XYZ file of C-alpha atoms in Angstrom:
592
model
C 0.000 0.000 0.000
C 1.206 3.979 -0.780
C 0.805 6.519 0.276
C -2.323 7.794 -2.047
C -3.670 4.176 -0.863
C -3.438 4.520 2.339
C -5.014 8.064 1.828
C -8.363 7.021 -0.164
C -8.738 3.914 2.858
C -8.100 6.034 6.011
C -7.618 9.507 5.040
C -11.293 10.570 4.240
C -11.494 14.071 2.592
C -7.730 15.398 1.778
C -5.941 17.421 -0.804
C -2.372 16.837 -2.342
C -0.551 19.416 -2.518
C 2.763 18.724 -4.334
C 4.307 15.771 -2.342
C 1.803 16.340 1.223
C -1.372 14.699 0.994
C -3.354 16.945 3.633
C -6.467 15.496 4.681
C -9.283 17.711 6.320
C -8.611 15.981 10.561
C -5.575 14.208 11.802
C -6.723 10.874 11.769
C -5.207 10.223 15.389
C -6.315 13.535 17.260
C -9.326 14.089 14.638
C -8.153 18.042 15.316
C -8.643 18.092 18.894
C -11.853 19.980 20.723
C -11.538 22.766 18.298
C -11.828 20.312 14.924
C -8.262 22.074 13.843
C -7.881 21.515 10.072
C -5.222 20.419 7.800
C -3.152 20.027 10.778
C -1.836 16.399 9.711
C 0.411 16.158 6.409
C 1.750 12.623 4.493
C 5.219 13.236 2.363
C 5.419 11.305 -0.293
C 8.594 11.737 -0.756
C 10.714 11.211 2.473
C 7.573 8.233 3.721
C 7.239 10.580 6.452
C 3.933 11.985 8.583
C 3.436 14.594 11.368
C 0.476 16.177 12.707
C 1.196 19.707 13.898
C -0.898 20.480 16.738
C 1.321 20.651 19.819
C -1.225 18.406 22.037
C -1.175 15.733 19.198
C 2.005 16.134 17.719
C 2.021 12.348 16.131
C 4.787 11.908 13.494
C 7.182 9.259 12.100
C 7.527 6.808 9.145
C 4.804 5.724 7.003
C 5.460 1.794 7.865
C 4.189 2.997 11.595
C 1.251 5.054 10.141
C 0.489 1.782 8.524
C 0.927 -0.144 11.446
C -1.169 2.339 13.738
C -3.941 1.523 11.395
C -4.229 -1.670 10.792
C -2.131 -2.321 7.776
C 0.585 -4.898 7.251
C 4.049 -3.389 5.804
C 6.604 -5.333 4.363
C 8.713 -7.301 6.877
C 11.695 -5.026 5.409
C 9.578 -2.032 4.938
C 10.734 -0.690 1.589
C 9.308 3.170 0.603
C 7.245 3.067 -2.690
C 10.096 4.742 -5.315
C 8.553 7.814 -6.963
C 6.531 7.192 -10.034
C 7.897 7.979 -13.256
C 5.617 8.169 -16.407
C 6.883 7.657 -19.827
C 6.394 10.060 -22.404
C 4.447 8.802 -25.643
C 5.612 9.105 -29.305
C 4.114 12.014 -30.786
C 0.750 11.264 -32.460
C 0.202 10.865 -36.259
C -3.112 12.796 -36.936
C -5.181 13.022 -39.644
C -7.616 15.972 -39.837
C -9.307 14.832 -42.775
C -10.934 11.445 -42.275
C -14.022 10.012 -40.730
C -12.456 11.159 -37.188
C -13.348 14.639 -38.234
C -16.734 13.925 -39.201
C -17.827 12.334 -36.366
C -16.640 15.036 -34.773
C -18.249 17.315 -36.635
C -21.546 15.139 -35.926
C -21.342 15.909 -32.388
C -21.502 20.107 -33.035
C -17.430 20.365 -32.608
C -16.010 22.604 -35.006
C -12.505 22.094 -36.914
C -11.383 25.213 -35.244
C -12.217 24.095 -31.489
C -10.655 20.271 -32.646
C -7.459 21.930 -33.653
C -7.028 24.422 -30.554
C -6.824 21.052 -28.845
C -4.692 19.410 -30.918
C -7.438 16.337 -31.398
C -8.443 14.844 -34.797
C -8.221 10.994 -35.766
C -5.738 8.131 -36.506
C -5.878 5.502 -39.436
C -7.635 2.874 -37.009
C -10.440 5.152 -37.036
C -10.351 6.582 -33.974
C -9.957 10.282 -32.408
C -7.023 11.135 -30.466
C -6.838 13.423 -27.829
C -3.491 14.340 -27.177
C -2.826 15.942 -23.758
C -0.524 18.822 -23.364
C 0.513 20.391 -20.221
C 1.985 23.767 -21.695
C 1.631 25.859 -24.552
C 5.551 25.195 -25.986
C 4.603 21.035 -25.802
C 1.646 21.861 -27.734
C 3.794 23.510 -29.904
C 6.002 21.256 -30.591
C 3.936 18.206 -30.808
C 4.687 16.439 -27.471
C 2.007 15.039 -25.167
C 2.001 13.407 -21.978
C -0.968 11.630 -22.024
C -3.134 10.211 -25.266
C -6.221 8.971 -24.910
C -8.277 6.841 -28.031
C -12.147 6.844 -28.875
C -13.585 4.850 -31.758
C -15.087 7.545 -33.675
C -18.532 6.349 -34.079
C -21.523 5.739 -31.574
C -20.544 2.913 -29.067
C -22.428 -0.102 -28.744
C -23.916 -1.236 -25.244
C -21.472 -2.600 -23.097
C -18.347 -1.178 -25.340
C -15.083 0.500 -23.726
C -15.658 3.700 -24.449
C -11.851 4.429 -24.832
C -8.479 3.687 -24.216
C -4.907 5.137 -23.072
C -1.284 4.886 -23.326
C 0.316 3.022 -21.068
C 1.753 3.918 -17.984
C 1.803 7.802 -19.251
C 1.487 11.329 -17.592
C -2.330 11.206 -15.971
C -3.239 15.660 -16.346
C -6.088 17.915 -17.484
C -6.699 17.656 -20.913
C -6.494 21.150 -22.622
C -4.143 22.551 -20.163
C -2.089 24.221 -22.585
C -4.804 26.361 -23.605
C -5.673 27.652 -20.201
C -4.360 31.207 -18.091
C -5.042 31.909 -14.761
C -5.574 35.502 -16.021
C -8.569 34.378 -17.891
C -10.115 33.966 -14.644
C -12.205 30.681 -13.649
C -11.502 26.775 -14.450
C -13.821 24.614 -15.896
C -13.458 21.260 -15.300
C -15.505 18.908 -17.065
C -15.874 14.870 -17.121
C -14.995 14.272 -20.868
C -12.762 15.722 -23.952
C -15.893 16.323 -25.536
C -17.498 18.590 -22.753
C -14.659 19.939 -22.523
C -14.214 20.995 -26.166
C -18.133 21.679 -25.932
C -17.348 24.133 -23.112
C -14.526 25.891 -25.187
C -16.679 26.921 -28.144
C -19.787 28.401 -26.624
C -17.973 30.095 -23.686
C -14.289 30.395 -24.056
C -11.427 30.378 -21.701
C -10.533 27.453 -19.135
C -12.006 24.592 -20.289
C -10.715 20.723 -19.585
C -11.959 17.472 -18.696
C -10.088 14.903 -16.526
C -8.259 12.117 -17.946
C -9.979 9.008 -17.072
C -13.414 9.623 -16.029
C -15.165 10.295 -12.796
C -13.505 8.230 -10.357
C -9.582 8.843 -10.873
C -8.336 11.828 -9.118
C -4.666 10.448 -9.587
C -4.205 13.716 -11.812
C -4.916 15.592 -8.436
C -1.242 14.826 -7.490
C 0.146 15.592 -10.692
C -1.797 19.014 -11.485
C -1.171 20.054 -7.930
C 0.805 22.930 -8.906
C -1.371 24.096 -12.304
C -4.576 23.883 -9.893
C -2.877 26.304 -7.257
C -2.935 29.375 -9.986
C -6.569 29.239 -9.887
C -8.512 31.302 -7.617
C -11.790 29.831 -8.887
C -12.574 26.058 -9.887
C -15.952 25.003 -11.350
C -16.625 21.263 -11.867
C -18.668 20.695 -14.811
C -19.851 16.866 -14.211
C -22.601 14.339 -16.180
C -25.741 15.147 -15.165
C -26.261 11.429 -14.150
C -25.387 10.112 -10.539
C -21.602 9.260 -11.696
C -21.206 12.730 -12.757
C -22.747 14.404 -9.810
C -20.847 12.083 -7.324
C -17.609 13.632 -8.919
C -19.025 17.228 -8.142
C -19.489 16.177 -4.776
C -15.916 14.393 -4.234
C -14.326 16.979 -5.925
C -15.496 19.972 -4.218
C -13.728 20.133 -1.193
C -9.724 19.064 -2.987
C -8.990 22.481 -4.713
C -7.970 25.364 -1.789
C -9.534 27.810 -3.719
C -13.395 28.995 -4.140
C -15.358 26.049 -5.734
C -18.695 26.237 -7.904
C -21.123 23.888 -9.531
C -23.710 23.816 -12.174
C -27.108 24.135 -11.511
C -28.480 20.222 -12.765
C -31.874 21.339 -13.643
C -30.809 23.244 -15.881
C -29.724 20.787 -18.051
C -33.197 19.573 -19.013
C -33.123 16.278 -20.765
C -29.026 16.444 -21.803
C -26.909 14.276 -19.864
C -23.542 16.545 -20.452
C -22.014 20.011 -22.179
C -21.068 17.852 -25.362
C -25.324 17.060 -25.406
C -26.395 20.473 -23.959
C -24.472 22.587 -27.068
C -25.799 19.649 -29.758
C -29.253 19.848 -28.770
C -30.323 22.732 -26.726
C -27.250 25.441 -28.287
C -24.092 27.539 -27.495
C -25.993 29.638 -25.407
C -27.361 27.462 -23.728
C -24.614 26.302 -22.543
C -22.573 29.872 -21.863
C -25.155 30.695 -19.747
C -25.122 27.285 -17.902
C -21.623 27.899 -17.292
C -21.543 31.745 -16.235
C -24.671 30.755 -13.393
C -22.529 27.968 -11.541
C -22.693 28.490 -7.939
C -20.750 28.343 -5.105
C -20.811 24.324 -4.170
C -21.020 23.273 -0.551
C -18.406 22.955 1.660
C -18.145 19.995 4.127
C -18.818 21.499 7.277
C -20.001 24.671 6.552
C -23.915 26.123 6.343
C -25.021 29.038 4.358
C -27.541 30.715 7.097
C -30.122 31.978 4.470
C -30.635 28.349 3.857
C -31.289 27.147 7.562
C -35.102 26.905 8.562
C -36.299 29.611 10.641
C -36.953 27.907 14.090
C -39.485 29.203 16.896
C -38.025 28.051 20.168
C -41.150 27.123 22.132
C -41.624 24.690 19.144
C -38.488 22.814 19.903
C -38.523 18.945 21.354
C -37.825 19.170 25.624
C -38.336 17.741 28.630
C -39.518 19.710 31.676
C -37.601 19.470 34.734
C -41.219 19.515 36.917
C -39.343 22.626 38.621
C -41.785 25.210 37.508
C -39.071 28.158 38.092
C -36.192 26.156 36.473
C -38.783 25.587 32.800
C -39.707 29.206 32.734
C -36.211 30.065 33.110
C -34.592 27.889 30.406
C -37.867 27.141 28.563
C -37.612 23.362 29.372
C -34.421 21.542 28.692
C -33.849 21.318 25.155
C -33.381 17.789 23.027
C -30.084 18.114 21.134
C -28.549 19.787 24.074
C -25.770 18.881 27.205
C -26.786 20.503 30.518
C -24.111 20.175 33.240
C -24.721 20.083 36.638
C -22.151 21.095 39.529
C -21.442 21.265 43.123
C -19.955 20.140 46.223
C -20.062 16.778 47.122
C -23.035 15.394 49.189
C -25.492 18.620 47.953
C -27.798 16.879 46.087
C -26.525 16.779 42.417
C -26.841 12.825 42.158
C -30.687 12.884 43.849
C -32.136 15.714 41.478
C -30.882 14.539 38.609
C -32.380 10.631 39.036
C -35.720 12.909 40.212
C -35.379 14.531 36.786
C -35.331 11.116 34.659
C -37.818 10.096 36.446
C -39.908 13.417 34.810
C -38.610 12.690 31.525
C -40.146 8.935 31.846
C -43.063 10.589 33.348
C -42.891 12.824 29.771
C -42.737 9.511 27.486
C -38.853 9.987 27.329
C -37.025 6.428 27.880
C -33.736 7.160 30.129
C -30.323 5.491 30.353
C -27.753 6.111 33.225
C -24.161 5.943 33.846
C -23.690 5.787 37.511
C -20.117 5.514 38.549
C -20.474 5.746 42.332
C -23.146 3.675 43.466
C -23.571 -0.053 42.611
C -26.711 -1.079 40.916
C -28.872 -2.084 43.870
C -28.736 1.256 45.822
C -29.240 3.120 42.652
C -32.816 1.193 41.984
C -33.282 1.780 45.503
C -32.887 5.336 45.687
C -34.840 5.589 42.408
C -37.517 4.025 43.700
C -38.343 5.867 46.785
C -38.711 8.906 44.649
C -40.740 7.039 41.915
C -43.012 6.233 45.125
C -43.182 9.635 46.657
C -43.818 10.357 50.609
C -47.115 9.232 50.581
C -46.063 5.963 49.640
C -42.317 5.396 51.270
C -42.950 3.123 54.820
C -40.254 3.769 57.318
C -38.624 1.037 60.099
C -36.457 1.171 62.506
C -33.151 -0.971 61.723
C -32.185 -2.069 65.047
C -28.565 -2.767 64.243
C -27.729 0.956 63.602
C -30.212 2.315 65.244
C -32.454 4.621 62.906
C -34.911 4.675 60.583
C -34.944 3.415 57.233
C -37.198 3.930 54.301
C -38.142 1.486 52.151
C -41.128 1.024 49.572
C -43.813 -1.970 50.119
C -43.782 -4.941 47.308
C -46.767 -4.017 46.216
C -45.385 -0.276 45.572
C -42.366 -2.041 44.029
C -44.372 -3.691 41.318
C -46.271 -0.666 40.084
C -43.263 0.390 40.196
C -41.445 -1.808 38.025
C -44.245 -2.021 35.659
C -44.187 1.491 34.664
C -40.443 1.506 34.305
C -39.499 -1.614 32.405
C -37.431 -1.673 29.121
C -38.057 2.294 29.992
C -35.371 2.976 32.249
C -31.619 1.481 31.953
C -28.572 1.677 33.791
C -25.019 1.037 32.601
C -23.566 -1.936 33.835
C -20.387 -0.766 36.007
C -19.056 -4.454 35.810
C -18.792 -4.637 31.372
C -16.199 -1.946 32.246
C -12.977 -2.298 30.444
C -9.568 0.025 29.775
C -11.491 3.070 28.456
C -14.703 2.978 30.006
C -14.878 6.679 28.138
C -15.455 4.226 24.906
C -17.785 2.046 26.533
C -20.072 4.518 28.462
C -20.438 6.249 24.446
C -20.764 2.627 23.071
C -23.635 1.468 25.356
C -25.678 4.768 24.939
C -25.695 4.434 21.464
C -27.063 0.583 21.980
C -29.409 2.383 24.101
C -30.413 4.977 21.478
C -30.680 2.781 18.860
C -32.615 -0.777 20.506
C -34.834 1.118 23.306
C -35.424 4.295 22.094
C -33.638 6.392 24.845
C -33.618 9.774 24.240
C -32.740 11.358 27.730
C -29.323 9.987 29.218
C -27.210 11.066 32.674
C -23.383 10.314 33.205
C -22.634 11.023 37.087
C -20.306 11.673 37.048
C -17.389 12.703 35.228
C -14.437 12.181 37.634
C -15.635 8.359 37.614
C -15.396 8.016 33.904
C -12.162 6.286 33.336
C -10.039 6.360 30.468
C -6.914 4.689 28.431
C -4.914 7.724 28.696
C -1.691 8.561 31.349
C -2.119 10.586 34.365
C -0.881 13.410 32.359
C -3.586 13.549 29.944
C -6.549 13.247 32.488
C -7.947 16.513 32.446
C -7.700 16.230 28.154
C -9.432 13.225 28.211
C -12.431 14.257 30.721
C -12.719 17.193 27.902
C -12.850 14.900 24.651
C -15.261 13.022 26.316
C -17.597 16.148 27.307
C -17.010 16.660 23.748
C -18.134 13.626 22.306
C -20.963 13.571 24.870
C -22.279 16.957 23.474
C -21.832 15.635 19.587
C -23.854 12.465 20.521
C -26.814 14.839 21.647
C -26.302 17.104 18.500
C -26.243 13.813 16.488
C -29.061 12.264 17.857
C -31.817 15.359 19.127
C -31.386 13.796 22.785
C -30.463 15.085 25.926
C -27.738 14.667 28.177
C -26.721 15.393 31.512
C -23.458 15.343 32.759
C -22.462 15.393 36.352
C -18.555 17.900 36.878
C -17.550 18.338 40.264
C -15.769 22.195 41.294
C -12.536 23.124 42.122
C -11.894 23.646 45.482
C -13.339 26.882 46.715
C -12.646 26.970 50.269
C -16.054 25.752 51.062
C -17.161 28.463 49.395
C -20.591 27.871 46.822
C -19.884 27.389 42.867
C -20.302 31.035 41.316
C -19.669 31.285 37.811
C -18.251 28.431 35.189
C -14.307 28.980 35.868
C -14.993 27.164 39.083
C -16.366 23.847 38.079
C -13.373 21.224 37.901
C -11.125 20.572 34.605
C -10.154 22.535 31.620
C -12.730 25.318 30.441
C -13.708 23.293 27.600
C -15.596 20.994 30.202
C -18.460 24.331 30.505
C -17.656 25.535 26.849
C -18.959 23.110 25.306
C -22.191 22.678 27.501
C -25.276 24.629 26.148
C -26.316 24.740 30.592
C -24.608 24.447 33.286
C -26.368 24.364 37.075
C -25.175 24.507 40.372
C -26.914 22.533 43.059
C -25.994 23.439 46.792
C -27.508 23.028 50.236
C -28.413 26.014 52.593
C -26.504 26.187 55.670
C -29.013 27.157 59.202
C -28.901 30.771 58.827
C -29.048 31.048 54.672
C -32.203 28.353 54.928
C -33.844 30.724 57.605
C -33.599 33.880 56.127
C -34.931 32.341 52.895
C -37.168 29.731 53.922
C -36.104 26.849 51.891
C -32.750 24.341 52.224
C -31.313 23.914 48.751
C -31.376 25.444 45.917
C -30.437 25.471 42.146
C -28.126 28.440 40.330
C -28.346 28.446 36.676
C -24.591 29.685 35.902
C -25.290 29.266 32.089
C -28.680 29.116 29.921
C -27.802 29.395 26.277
C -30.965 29.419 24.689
C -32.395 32.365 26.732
C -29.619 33.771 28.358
C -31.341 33.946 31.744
C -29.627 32.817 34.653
C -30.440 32.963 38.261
C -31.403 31.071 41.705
C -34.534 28.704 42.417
C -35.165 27.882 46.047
C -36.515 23.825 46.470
C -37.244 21.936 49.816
C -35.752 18.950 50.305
C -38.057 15.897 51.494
C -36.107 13.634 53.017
C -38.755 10.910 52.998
C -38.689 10.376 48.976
C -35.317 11.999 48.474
C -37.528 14.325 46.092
C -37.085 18.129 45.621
C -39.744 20.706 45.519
C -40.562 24.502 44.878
C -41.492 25.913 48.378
C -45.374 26.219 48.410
C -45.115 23.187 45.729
C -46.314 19.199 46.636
C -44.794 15.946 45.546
C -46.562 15.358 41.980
C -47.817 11.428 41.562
C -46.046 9.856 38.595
C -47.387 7.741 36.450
C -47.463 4.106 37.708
C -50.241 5.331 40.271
C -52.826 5.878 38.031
C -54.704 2.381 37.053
C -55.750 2.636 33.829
C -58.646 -0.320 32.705
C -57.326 -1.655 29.692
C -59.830 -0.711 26.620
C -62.171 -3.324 25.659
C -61.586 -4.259 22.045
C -63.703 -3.041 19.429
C -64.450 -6.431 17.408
C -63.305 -10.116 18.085
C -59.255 -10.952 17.712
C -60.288 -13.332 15.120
């Protein structure tokens, strides 16, 4: 495997420029949590790679590149040797015989045939010699030929052939100047001939059709004088695949024809015999600018009304009118000090979004499995339904919900509510956490998930990466809700602030990225004596970052110890679904 190889299998969407091959990511750090571009560069030449960003900074022989992805190199690796192309004997052409008239036939002129040095050979053929420069045009010397039987093909026929192991460029190169403003690069000789005598200037066609870009590499350096590139393809799925391949290569501005416009022609060669010249010029003068991978023109995004947009409400009256519900598509973090409640109002809030129709999965680092379900299920059952003992042993009283509770209980919630299984957990749990949410997505319909938290999220990396890989993670976690239109929450703990409550963002633990990326962040803390006094509640909730609305601010809750459940003072425990007993509805006809 080379180089090129290696680049179409792994590489996705890259450009060669002279001896780099430069794809769009790094395909180790993928352009870290900025998505830094054309960071990563292949040498053909010296077999060598290196990614450029300092935090990456991957680099070494291409044997290991192959290695690192799962290719085999030679035992004795041995660097592919540079290709060399052999230069063909100089055409014999005749511009007289049935070459010309079939030419002719297809609305090319003798003029337009000569400019590019093209007429016919005594096997009946036309030959298109290619010429990189004006002085081997001159002089008679090609790089490239290329043969067509010059008559109508039949079904199934090769529609032409090639020297051997020759030159692969643009065909009509020698006629083109950067002066003369935009390239036009069409799919065949003819088009681009076609192109030539109804508009003028830079017109050529590739060399072997619409899946070889091997003349990318060797037109690297012609391509750069061009400010403006306009791919000219078949107006059949071939042809428009090749537009869309070939629009992000060139580093320059990029247009495309408008399709519809072609009406019942297939190409330029079709679109000048049937529908005219000017047809075609005008064709060519309104091609527009082609999309670019990764980027949106905002005149063409649909208007969107907020209000309209999927959510789940928290059941925290003041916490919805503030944020307008918590958005689908969105990652809301949630902070503060250990013990203050960030853990219990969070499995209170899936709980709402099951209550909403939402199915829920949760990563749960901290407690095993059991606990979890219990503490679930004393807020699924509320106070009025939580029984209390007294466990002799330690001397207090417990809460715990009756069997009958339980059921209910565990018929509202089945194959509605799932929790990661701590115990699956391998090297990079980071990997697996993503993994089994995407299971989750996918086979039960989840669309509200909960990693709590963070710190308890282990990956792969060294100690010295830690903080890096608790951001690429948040960062992956926010693309999976983009991805998917679900939510996620996402449990940081703060820096140390001398006991002092969480404030603003720049105290919540790791690098910034961690509350960069998130599209809320809240702050859950419990009120000491005095504080829950003077303001007559004993937690509450401080929305440090709301970017839909913009509003941010505190919500006072009461804490009910009974169901582990928060509420708005003045507010009561809602009921949740599994207490209302719905009679199933009698069917309408027999089952039969």
């Amino acid at each position: 495997m080379n180089e090129i190889e290696f680049a179409r299998a792994h590489l996705g969407d890259y450009r060669v420029q002279g001896a780099e091959i430069k794809p769009r990511l790094c395909p180790y750090c993928h352009g870290g949590q900025h998505g830094d571009k054309y960071t990563f560069a292949l040498n053909m030449d010296k077999h060598t790679f290196i990614c450029l960003r300092g935090s990456c900074g991957k680099q070494g022989h291409f044997s290991q590149l192959l290695r690192d992805f799962g290719e085999q190199p030679d035992t004795v690796y041995t660097p592919p040797v540079k290709r060399t192309y052999i230069k063909p004997a100089p055409p014999a052409i005749d511009r007289t015989g049935t070459a010309m008239q079939y030419i002719g036939q297809r609305g090319i002129s003798e003029q337009t045939a000569a400019a590019y040095g093209v007429g016919g050979n005594d096997k009946g053929e036309v030959v298109f010699p290619y010429h990189e420069t004006p002085e081997a045009f001159q002089t008679g010397q090609p790089v490239f030929i290329k043969y067509r039987p010059a008559r109508k093909l039949d079904k199934g026929e090769h529609k032409a052939r090639r020297e051997k192991d020759t030159k692969p460029v643009l065909f009509g190169m020698h006629l083109c100047r950067p002066e003369n403003g935009t390239l036009y690069l069409f799919e065949g000789e003819f088009d681009a001939m076609a192109g030539y005598q109804a508009h003028g200037g830079n017109c050529v066609s590739v060399p072997s059709g619409c899946k070889d870009f091997t003349w990318l590499d060797t037109c690297a350096d012609f391509l750069s004088q061009y400010d403006r590139v306009a791919i000219i393809g078949d107006n059949d799925a071939a042809g428009q695949e090749m537009v869309r391949a070939l629009s992000d290569k060139p580093e320059c501005a990029v247009c495309v024809p408008d399709f519809a416009r072609y009406g019942t022609s297939k190409d330029a060669n079709e679109i000048l015999y049937r529908q005219g010249a000017e047809r075609l010029s005008a064709i060519m003068d309104g091609v527009h600018a082609a999309e670019t991978l990764g980027l949106l023109n905002i005149a063409d995004i649909a208007p969107v009304d907020l209000s309209s947009l999927p959510r789940v409400l928290s059941g925290l009256p003041s916490i919805d009118r503030m944020c307008g519900g918590l958005l689908m598509g969105d990652l809301c973090e949630w902070t503060g000090k250990r013990g203050e409640g960030k853990s219990t109002i969070l499995t209170q809030l899936a709980l709402e979004s099951v209550e909403q129709g939402e199915n829920v999965c949760v990563y749960s680092g901290e407690i095993p499995a059991n606990r979890f379900r219990y503490g679930v299920y004393l807020q699924a059952a509320g106070e009025l339904h939580v029984c209390e003992r007294m466990d002799e042993r330690a001397g207090r009283v417990t809460q715990f919900v009756p069997q009958s509770v339980q059921r209910k209980i565990d018929s509202w919630l089945n194959g509605r509510f799932w929790l990661y299984d701590n115990r699956i957990a391998g090297a990079d749990e980071a990997e697996s956490v993503l993994r089994a949410f995407e299971k989750a997505y996918r086979r039960y319909n989840c669309r509200v998930f909960l990693v709590d938290n963070l710190m308890t999220v282990h990956t792969c990396r060294s100690e010295r990466d830690f903080y890096q890989s608790q951001a690429d993670f948040t960062i992956k976690l926010r693309k999976f809700a983009e991805k998917h239109g679900v939510l996620v929450h996402l449990v940081v703990h703060p820096r140390k602030t001398g006991g002092q409550a969480v404030r603003d963002n720049d105290e919540v633990g790791g690098l910034s990225t961690i509350t960069n990326i998130a599209c809320a962040v809240f702050n859950m803390r419990r009120l000491d004596e005095n504080e829950a006094a003077e303001k007559g509640c004993d937690s509450a909730i401080s929305c440090l970052k709301n970017r839909a609305y913009g509003e941010t601010g505190n919500v006072r809750l009461h804490f009910l110890a009974k169901s582990r459940r928060f509420v708005e003072p003045g507010q009561k425990e809602k009921p949740f679904g599994w207490e209302q007993q719905i009679a199933p509805a009698l069917p309408s006809e027999p089952p039969f």
